Short mmCIF file of C-alpha atoms in Angstrom, two decimals:
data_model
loop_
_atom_site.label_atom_id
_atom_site.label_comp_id
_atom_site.label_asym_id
_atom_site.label_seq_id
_atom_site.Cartn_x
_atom_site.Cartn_y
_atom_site.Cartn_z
CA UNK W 150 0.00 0.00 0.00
CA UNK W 151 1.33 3.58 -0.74
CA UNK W 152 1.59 5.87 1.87
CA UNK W 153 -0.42 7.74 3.16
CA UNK W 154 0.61 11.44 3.19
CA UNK W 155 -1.71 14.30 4.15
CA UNK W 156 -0.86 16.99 1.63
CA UNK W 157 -1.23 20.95 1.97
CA UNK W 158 -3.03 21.55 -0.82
CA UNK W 159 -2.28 23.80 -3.62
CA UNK W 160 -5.70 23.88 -5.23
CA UNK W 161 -8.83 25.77 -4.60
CA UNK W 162 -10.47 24.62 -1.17
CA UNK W 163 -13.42 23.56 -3.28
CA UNK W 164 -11.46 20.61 -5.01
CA UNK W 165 -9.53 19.84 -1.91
CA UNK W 166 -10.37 16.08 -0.59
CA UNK W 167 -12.74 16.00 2.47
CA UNK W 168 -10.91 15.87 5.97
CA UNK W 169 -12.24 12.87 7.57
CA UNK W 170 -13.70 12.59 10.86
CA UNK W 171 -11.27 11.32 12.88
CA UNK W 172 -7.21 11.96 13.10
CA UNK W 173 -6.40 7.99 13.14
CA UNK W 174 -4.43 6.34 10.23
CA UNK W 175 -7.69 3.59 8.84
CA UNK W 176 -9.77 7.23 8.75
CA UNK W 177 -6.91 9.19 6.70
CA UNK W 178 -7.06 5.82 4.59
CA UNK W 179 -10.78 5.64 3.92
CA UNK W 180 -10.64 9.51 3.10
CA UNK W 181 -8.21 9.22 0.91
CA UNK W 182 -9.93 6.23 -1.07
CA UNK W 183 -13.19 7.92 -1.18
CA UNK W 184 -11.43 10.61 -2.74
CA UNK W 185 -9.36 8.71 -5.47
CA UNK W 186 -12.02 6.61 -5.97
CA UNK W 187 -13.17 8.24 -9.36
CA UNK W 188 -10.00 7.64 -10.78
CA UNK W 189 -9.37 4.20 -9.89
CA UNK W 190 -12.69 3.27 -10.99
CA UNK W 191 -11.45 4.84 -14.32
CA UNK W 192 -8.48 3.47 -14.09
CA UNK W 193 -10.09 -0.49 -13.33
CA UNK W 194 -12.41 0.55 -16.19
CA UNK W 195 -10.08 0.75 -18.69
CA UNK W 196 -7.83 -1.80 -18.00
CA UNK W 197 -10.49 -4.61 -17.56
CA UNK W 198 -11.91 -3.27 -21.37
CA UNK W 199 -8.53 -3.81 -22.63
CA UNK W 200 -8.11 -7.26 -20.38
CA UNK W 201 -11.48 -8.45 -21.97
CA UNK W 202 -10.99 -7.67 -25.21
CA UNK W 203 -7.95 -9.18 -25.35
CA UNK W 204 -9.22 -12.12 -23.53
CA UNK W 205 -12.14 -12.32 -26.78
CA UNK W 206 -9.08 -11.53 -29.28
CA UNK W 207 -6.66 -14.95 -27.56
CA UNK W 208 -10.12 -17.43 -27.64
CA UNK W 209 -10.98 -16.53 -31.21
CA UNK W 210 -6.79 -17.48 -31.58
CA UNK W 211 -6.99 -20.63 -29.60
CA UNK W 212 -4.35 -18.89 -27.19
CA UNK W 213 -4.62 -18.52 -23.41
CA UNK W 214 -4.58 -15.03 -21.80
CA UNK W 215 -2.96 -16.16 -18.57
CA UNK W 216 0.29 -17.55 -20.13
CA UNK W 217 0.78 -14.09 -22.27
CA UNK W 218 0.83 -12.29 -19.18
CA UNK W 219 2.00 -13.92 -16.52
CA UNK W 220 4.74 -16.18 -18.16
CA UNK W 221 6.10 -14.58 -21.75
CA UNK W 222 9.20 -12.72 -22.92
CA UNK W 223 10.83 -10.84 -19.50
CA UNK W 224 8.13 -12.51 -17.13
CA UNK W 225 10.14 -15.58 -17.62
CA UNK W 226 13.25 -13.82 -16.82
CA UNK W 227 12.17 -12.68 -13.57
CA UNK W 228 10.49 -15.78 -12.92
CA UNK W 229 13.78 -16.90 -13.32
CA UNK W 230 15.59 -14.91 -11.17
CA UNK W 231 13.30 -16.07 -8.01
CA UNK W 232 13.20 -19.66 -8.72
CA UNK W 233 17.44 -19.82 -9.40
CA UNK W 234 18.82 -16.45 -8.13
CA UNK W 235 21.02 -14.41 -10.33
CA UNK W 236 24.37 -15.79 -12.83
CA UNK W 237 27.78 -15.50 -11.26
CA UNK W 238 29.94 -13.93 -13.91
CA UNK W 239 29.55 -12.21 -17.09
CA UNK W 240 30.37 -14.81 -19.64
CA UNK W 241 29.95 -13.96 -23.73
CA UNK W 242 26.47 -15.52 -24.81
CA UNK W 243 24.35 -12.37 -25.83
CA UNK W 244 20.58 -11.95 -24.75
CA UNK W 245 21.59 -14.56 -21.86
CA UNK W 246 22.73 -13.24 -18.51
CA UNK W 247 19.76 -12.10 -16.08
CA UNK W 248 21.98 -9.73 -14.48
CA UNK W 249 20.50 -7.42 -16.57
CA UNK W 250 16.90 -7.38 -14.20
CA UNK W 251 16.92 -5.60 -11.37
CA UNK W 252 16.09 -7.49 -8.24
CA UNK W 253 13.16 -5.59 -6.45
CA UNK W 254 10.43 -7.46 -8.27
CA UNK W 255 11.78 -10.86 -8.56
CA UNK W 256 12.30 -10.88 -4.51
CA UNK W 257 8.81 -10.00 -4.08
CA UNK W 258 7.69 -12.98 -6.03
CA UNK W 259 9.54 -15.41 -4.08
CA UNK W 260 8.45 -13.76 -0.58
CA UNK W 261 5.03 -13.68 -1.41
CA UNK W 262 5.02 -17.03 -3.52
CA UNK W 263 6.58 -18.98 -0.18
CA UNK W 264 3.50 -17.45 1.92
CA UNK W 265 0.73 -17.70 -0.25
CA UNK W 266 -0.93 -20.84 -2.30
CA UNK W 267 -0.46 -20.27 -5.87
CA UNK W 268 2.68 -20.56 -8.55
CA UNK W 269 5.04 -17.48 -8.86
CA UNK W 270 3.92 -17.32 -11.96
CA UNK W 271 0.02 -16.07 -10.59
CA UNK W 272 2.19 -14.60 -7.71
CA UNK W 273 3.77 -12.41 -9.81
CA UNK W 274 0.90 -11.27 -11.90
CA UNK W 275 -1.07 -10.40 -8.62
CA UNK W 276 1.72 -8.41 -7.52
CA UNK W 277 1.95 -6.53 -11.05
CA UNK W 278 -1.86 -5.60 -10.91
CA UNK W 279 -2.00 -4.56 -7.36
CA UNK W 280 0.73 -2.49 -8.03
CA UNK W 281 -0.71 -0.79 -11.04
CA UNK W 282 -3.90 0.34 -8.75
CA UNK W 283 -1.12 1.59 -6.35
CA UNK W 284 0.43 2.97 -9.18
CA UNK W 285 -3.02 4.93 -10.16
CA UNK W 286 -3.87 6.39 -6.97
CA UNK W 287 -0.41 7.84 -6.72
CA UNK W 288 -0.77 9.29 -10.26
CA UNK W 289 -4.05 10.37 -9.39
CA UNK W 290 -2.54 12.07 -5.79
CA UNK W 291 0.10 14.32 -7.56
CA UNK W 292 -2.54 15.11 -10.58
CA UNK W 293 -4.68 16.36 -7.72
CA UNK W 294 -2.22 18.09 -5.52
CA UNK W 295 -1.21 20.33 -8.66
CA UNK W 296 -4.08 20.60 -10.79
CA UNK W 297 -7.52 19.38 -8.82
CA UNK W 298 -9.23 16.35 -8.28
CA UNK W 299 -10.74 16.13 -11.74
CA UNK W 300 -7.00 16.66 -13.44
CA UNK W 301 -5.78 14.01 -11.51
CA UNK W 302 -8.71 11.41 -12.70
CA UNK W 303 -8.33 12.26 -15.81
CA UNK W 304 -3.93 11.71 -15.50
CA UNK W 305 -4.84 8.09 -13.95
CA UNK W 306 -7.50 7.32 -16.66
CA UNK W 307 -4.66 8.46 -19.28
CA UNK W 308 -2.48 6.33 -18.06
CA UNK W 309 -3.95 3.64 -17.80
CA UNK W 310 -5.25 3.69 -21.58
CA UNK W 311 -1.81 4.51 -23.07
CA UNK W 312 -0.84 2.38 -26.21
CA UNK W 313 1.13 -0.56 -24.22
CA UNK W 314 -0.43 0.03 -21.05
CA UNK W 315 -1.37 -3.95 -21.62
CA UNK W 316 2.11 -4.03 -19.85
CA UNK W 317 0.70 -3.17 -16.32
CA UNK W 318 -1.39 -6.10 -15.82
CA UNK W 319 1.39 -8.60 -16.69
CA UNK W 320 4.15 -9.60 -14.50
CA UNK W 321 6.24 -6.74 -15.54
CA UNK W 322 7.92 -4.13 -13.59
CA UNK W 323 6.55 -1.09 -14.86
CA UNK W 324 3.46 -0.82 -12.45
CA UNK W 325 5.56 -1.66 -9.66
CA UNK W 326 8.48 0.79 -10.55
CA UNK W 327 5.60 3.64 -11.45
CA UNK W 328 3.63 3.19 -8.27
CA UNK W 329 7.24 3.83 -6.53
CA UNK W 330 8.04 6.72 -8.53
CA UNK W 331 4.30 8.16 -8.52
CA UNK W 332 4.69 8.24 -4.50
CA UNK W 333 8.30 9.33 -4.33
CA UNK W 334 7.46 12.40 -6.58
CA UNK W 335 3.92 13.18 -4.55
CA UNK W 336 6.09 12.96 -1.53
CA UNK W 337 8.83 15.26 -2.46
CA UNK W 338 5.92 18.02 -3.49
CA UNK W 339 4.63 17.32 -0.11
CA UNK W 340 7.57 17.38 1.58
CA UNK W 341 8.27 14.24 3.09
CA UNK W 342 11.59 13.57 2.40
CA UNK W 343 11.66 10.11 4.40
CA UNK W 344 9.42 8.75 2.45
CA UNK W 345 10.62 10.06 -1.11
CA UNK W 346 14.04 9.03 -0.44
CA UNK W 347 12.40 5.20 0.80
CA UNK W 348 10.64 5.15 -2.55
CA UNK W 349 13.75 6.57 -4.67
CA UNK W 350 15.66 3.31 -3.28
CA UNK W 351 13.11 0.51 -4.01
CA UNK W 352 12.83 2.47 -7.61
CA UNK W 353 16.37 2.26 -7.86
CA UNK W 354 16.31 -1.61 -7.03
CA UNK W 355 13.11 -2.27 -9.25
CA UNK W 356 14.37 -1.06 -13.02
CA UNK W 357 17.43 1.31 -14.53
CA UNK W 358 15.33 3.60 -15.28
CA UNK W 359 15.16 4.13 -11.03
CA UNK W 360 18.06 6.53 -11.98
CA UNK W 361 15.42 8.90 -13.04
CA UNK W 362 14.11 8.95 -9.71
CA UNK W 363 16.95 9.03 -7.46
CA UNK W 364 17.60 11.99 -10.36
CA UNK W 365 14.71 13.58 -9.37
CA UNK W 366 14.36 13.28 -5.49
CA UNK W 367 18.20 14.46 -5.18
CA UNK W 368 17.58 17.60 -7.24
CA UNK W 369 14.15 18.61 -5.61
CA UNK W 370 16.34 17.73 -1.78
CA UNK W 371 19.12 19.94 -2.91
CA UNK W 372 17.17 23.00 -4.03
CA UNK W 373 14.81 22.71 -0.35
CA UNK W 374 18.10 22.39 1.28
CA UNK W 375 18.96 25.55 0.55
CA UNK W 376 16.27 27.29 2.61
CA UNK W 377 18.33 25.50 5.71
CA UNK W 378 16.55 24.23 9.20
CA UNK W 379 15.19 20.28 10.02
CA UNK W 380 13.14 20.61 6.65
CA UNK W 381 16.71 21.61 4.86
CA UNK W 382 18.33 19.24 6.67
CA UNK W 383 15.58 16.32 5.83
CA UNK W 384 15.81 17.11 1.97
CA UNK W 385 19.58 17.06 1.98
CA UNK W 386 19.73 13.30 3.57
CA UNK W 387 17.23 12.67 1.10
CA UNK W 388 18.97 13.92 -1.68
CA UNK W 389 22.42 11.84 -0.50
CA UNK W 390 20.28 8.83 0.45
CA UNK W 391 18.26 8.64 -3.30
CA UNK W 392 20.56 7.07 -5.83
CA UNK W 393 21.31 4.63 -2.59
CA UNK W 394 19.27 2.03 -4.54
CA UNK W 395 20.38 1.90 -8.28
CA UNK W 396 23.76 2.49 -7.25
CA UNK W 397 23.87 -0.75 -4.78
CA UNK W 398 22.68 -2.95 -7.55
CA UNK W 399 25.10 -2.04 -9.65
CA UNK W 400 27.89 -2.08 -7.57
CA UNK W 401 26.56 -5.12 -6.28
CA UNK W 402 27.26 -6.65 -10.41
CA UNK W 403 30.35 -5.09 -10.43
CA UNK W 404 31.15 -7.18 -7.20
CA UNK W 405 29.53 -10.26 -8.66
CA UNK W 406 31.31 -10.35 -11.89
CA UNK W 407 34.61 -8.94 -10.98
CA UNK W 408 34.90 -5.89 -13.27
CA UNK W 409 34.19 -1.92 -12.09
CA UNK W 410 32.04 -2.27 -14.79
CA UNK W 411 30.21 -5.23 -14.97
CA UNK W 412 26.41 -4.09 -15.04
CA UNK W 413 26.96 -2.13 -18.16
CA UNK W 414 29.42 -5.04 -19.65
CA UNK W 415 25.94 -6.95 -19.26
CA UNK W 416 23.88 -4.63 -20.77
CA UNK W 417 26.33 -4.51 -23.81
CA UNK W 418 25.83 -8.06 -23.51
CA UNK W 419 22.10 -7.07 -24.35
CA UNK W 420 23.09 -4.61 -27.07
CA UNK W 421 22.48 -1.72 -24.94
CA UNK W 422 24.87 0.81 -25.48
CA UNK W 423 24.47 4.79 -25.50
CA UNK W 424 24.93 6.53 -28.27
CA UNK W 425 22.94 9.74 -27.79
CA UNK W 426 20.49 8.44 -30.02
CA UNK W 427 22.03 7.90 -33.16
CA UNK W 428 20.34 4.71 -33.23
CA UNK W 429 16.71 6.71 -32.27
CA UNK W 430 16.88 8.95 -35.06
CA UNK W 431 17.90 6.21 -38.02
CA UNK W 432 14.79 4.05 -36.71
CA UNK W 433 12.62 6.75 -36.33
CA UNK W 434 12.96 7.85 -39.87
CA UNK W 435 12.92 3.95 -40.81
CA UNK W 436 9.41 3.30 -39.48
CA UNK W 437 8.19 6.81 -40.36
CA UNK W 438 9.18 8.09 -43.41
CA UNK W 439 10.68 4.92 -45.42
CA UNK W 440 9.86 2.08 -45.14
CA UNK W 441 7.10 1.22 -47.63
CA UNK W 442 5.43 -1.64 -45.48
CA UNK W 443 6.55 -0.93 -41.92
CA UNK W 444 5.09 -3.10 -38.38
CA UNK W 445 2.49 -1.35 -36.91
CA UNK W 446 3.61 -1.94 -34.22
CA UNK W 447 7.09 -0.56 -34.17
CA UNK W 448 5.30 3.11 -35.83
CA UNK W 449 3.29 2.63 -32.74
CA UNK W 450 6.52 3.32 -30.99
CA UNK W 451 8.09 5.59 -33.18
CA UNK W 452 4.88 7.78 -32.83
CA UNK W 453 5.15 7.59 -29.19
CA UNK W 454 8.62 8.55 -28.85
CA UNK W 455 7.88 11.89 -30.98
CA UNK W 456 4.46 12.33 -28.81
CA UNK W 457 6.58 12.01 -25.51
CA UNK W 458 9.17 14.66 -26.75
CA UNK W 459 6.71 17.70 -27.49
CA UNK W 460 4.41 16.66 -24.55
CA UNK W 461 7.99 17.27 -22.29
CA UNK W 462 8.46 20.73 -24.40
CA UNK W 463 4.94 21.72 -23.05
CA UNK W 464 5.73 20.37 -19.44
CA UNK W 465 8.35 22.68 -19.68
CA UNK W 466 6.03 25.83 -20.71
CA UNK W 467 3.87 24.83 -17.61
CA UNK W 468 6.65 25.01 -15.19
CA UNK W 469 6.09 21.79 -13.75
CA UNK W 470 7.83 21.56 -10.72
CA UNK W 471 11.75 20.92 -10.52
CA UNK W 472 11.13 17.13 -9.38
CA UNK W 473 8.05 16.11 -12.27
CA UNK W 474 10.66 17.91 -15.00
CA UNK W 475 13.62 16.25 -13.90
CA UNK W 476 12.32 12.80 -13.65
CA UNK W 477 10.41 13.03 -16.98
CA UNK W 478 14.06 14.45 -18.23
CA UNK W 479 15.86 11.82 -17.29
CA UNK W 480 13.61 9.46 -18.43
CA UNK W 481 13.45 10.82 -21.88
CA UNK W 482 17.32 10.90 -22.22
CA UNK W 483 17.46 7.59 -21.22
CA UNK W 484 15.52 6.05 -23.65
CA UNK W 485 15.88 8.28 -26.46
CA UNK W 486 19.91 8.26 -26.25
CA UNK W 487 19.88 4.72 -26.09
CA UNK W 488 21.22 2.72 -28.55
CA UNK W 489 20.12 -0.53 -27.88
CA UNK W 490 16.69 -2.54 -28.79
CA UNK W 491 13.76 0.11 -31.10
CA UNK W 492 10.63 -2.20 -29.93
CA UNK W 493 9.90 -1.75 -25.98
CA UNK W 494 10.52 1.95 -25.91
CA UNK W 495 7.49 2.71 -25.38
CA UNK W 496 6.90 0.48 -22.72
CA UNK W 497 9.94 2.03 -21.29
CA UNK W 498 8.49 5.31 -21.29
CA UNK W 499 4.97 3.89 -19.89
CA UNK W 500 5.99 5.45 -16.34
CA UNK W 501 6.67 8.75 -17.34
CA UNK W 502 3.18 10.06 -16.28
CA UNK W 503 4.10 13.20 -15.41
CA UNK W 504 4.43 13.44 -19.44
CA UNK W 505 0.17 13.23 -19.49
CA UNK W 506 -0.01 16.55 -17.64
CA UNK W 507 -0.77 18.71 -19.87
CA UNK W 508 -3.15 16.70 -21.75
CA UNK W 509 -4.92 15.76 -18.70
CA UNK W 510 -5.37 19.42 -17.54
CA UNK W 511 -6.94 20.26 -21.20
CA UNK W 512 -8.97 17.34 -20.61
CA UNK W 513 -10.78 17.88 -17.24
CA UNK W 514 -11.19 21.24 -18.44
CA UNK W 515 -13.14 20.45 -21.79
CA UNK W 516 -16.57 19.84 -21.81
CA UNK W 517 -17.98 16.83 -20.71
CA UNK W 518 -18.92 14.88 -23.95
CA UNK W 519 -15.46 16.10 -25.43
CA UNK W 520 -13.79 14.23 -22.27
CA UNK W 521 -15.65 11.13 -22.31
CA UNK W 522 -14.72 11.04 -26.22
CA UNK W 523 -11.36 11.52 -25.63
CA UNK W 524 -10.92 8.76 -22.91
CA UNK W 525 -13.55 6.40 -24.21
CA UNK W 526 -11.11 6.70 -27.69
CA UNK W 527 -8.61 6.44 -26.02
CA UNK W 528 -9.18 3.65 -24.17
CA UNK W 529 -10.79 2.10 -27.22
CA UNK W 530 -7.33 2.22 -29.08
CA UNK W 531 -5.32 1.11 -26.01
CA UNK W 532 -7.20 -2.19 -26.07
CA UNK W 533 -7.02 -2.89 -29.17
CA UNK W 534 -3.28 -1.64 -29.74
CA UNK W 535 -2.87 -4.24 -26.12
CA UNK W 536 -4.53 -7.30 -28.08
CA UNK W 537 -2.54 -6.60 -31.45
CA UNK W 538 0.47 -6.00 -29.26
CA UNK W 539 0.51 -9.47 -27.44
CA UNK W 540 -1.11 -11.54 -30.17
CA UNK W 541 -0.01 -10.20 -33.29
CA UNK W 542 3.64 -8.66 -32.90
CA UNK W 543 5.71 -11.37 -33.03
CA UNK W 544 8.20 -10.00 -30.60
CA UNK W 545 8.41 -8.78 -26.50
CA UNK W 546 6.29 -5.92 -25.93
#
């Protein structure tokens, strides 16, 4: 469960969630669901549309749903890691050494698995969709704390009826890495530095994109530091204590294989390089502009990748705040300045939220039948793009 943090609010008092009745933690709790309720409704909405439509698209197939997301592509990896534990060196075979995965998730399905009935398999797919409602509400919390409750619906809907968003109901990390860096970010604009430095570390331990985060919590701690005091004083140890996480795993690889630089000797093993995104703009122009009978799939992507860059120019123009732009920053130049794998991209870039801002904002301001078209389209396309995505593309999402 996220936490729960009671936020000063920086909306009118007419959007701001209803103080409940009594001071005790299960009170804050149930006020806090009532008032995300909306958009995890929303959010459930959407996602079980796109679950059941991809559910009708695998039957007319002959395929199962459960084995396409709970035990293809990187599941298996992970499921891997918690059955065997990780490789002990680097060796030369490419594609082939799970020190690559970060160990958060796979640790989870082995402590749950051992004290609950079920394979790890449904283990980890529970934990995936639990964390994708935890995942919502925190989206929903930050949406709300800068923009009102309705914004922050609409940012939770959004996300959860993104292109690939079929992603956060298997047994992926991306719902559990954006519920950790939903909360971290609604906890540095609230101030609790505790608990965004916490979340910057289990972020840090869940994917390598958790650099982002740690990114983003150390800037935000450094810039409150300045004003001095306890609160100074909190947001410096947070800023020192962020990058804790990421930096421990790899280190930890380093350790393991006997090199300085062993987790990025593994990730070359994976054809991961950067190269500033050389590669980005030759495949971009690829899928866009030449090729004569491209995947839809991969112009899915491509299309994505361009969307994501001019919604972070007009994040920008709205003066998010320091820790929302630097996380979505980071993000960005990760992916984009890769030059490793085209395809999962935009799966990569399924946690940077913060990116839906602006669109959300335009959205819970529009009329009402303009909204619902927008998300019920929306949503529409992100279950079909889901079914096509795990049924039809021949490769990992």
């Amino acid at each position: 469960m996220p936490p729960v943090l009671t936020a000063r609010p920086t909306v009118p008092a007419s959007r701001r969630p209803p103080s409940p009745a009594g001071g005790g933690v299960p009170e804050r709790v149930r006020g806090t669901l009532r008032h995300a309720a909306p958009a995890l409704l929303g959010y459930l909405a959407v996602r079980l549309l796109g679950l059941l439509v991809l559910a009708r698209w695998a039957h007319l197939q002959g395929h199962g749903v459960w084995p396409a997301l709970a035990t293809s592509w990187d599941s298996d990896w992970y499921l891997q890691i918690a059955d065997e534990g990780y490789a002990h060196d680097l060796g030369t075979r490419m594609d082939a050494n799970n020190l690559a995965f970060f160990p958060l998730y796979p640790a989870l399905i082995k402590g749950f698995a051992a004290v609950t009935p079920g394979s790890r398999a449904s283990v980890g797919l529970v934990i995936a969709v639990v964390c994708s409602m935890a995942a919502a509400w925190g989206i929903f919390a930050v949406g709300d704390r800068l923009h009102g409750r309705r914004a922050g619906t609409v940012l939770a809907v959004l996300w959860g009826a993104l292109p690939v968003a079929a992603v956060q109901w298997m047994g992926y990390t991306e719902s559990l890495f954006t519920a950790l860096a939903a909360w971290a970010l609604y906890a540095v604009l609230d101030g609790r530095w505790a608990w965004a430095a916490g979340m910057a570390v289990l972020a840090g331990l869940t994917r390598p994109t958790g650099v982002a985060v740690a990114a983003a919590v150390a800037v935000a701690g450094l810039l409150a530091a300045r004003r001095g005091g306890p609160a100074g004083r909190a947001a410096l140890l947070a800023a020192l204590a962020a990058p804790l996480g990421w930096l421990g795993y790899v280190g930890w690889v380093a350790l393991r294989v006997g090199r300085a630089d062993g987790y990025f000797a593994v990730q070359r093993l994976w054809r991961n390089t950067w190269d500033g995104g050389a590669v980005t703009l030759d495949q971009l122009r690829d899928h866009l502009v030449y090729a004569r009978d491209p995947y839809l799939f991969l112009v899915v992507v491509s299309v994505v990748l361009v969307v994501s860059t001019g919604l972070y120019l007009l994040c920008l123009a709205d003066r998010q705040p320091a820790a929302l732009l630097v996380f979505s920053g980071v993000l960005l130049l990760v992916v984009l300045g890769s030059g490793g794998v085209y395809f999962p991209r935009a799966r990569f870039l399924l946690p940077g939220f913060p990116l839906l801002l602006p669109l959300a904002v335009a959205v819970s301001r529009a009329r009402r039948h303009v909204a619902a078209l927008v998300l019920g389209g929306a949503a529409l396309s992100s279950a079909w793009l889901g079914g096509y995505m795990l049924l039809v593309w021949p490769g990992p999402p």
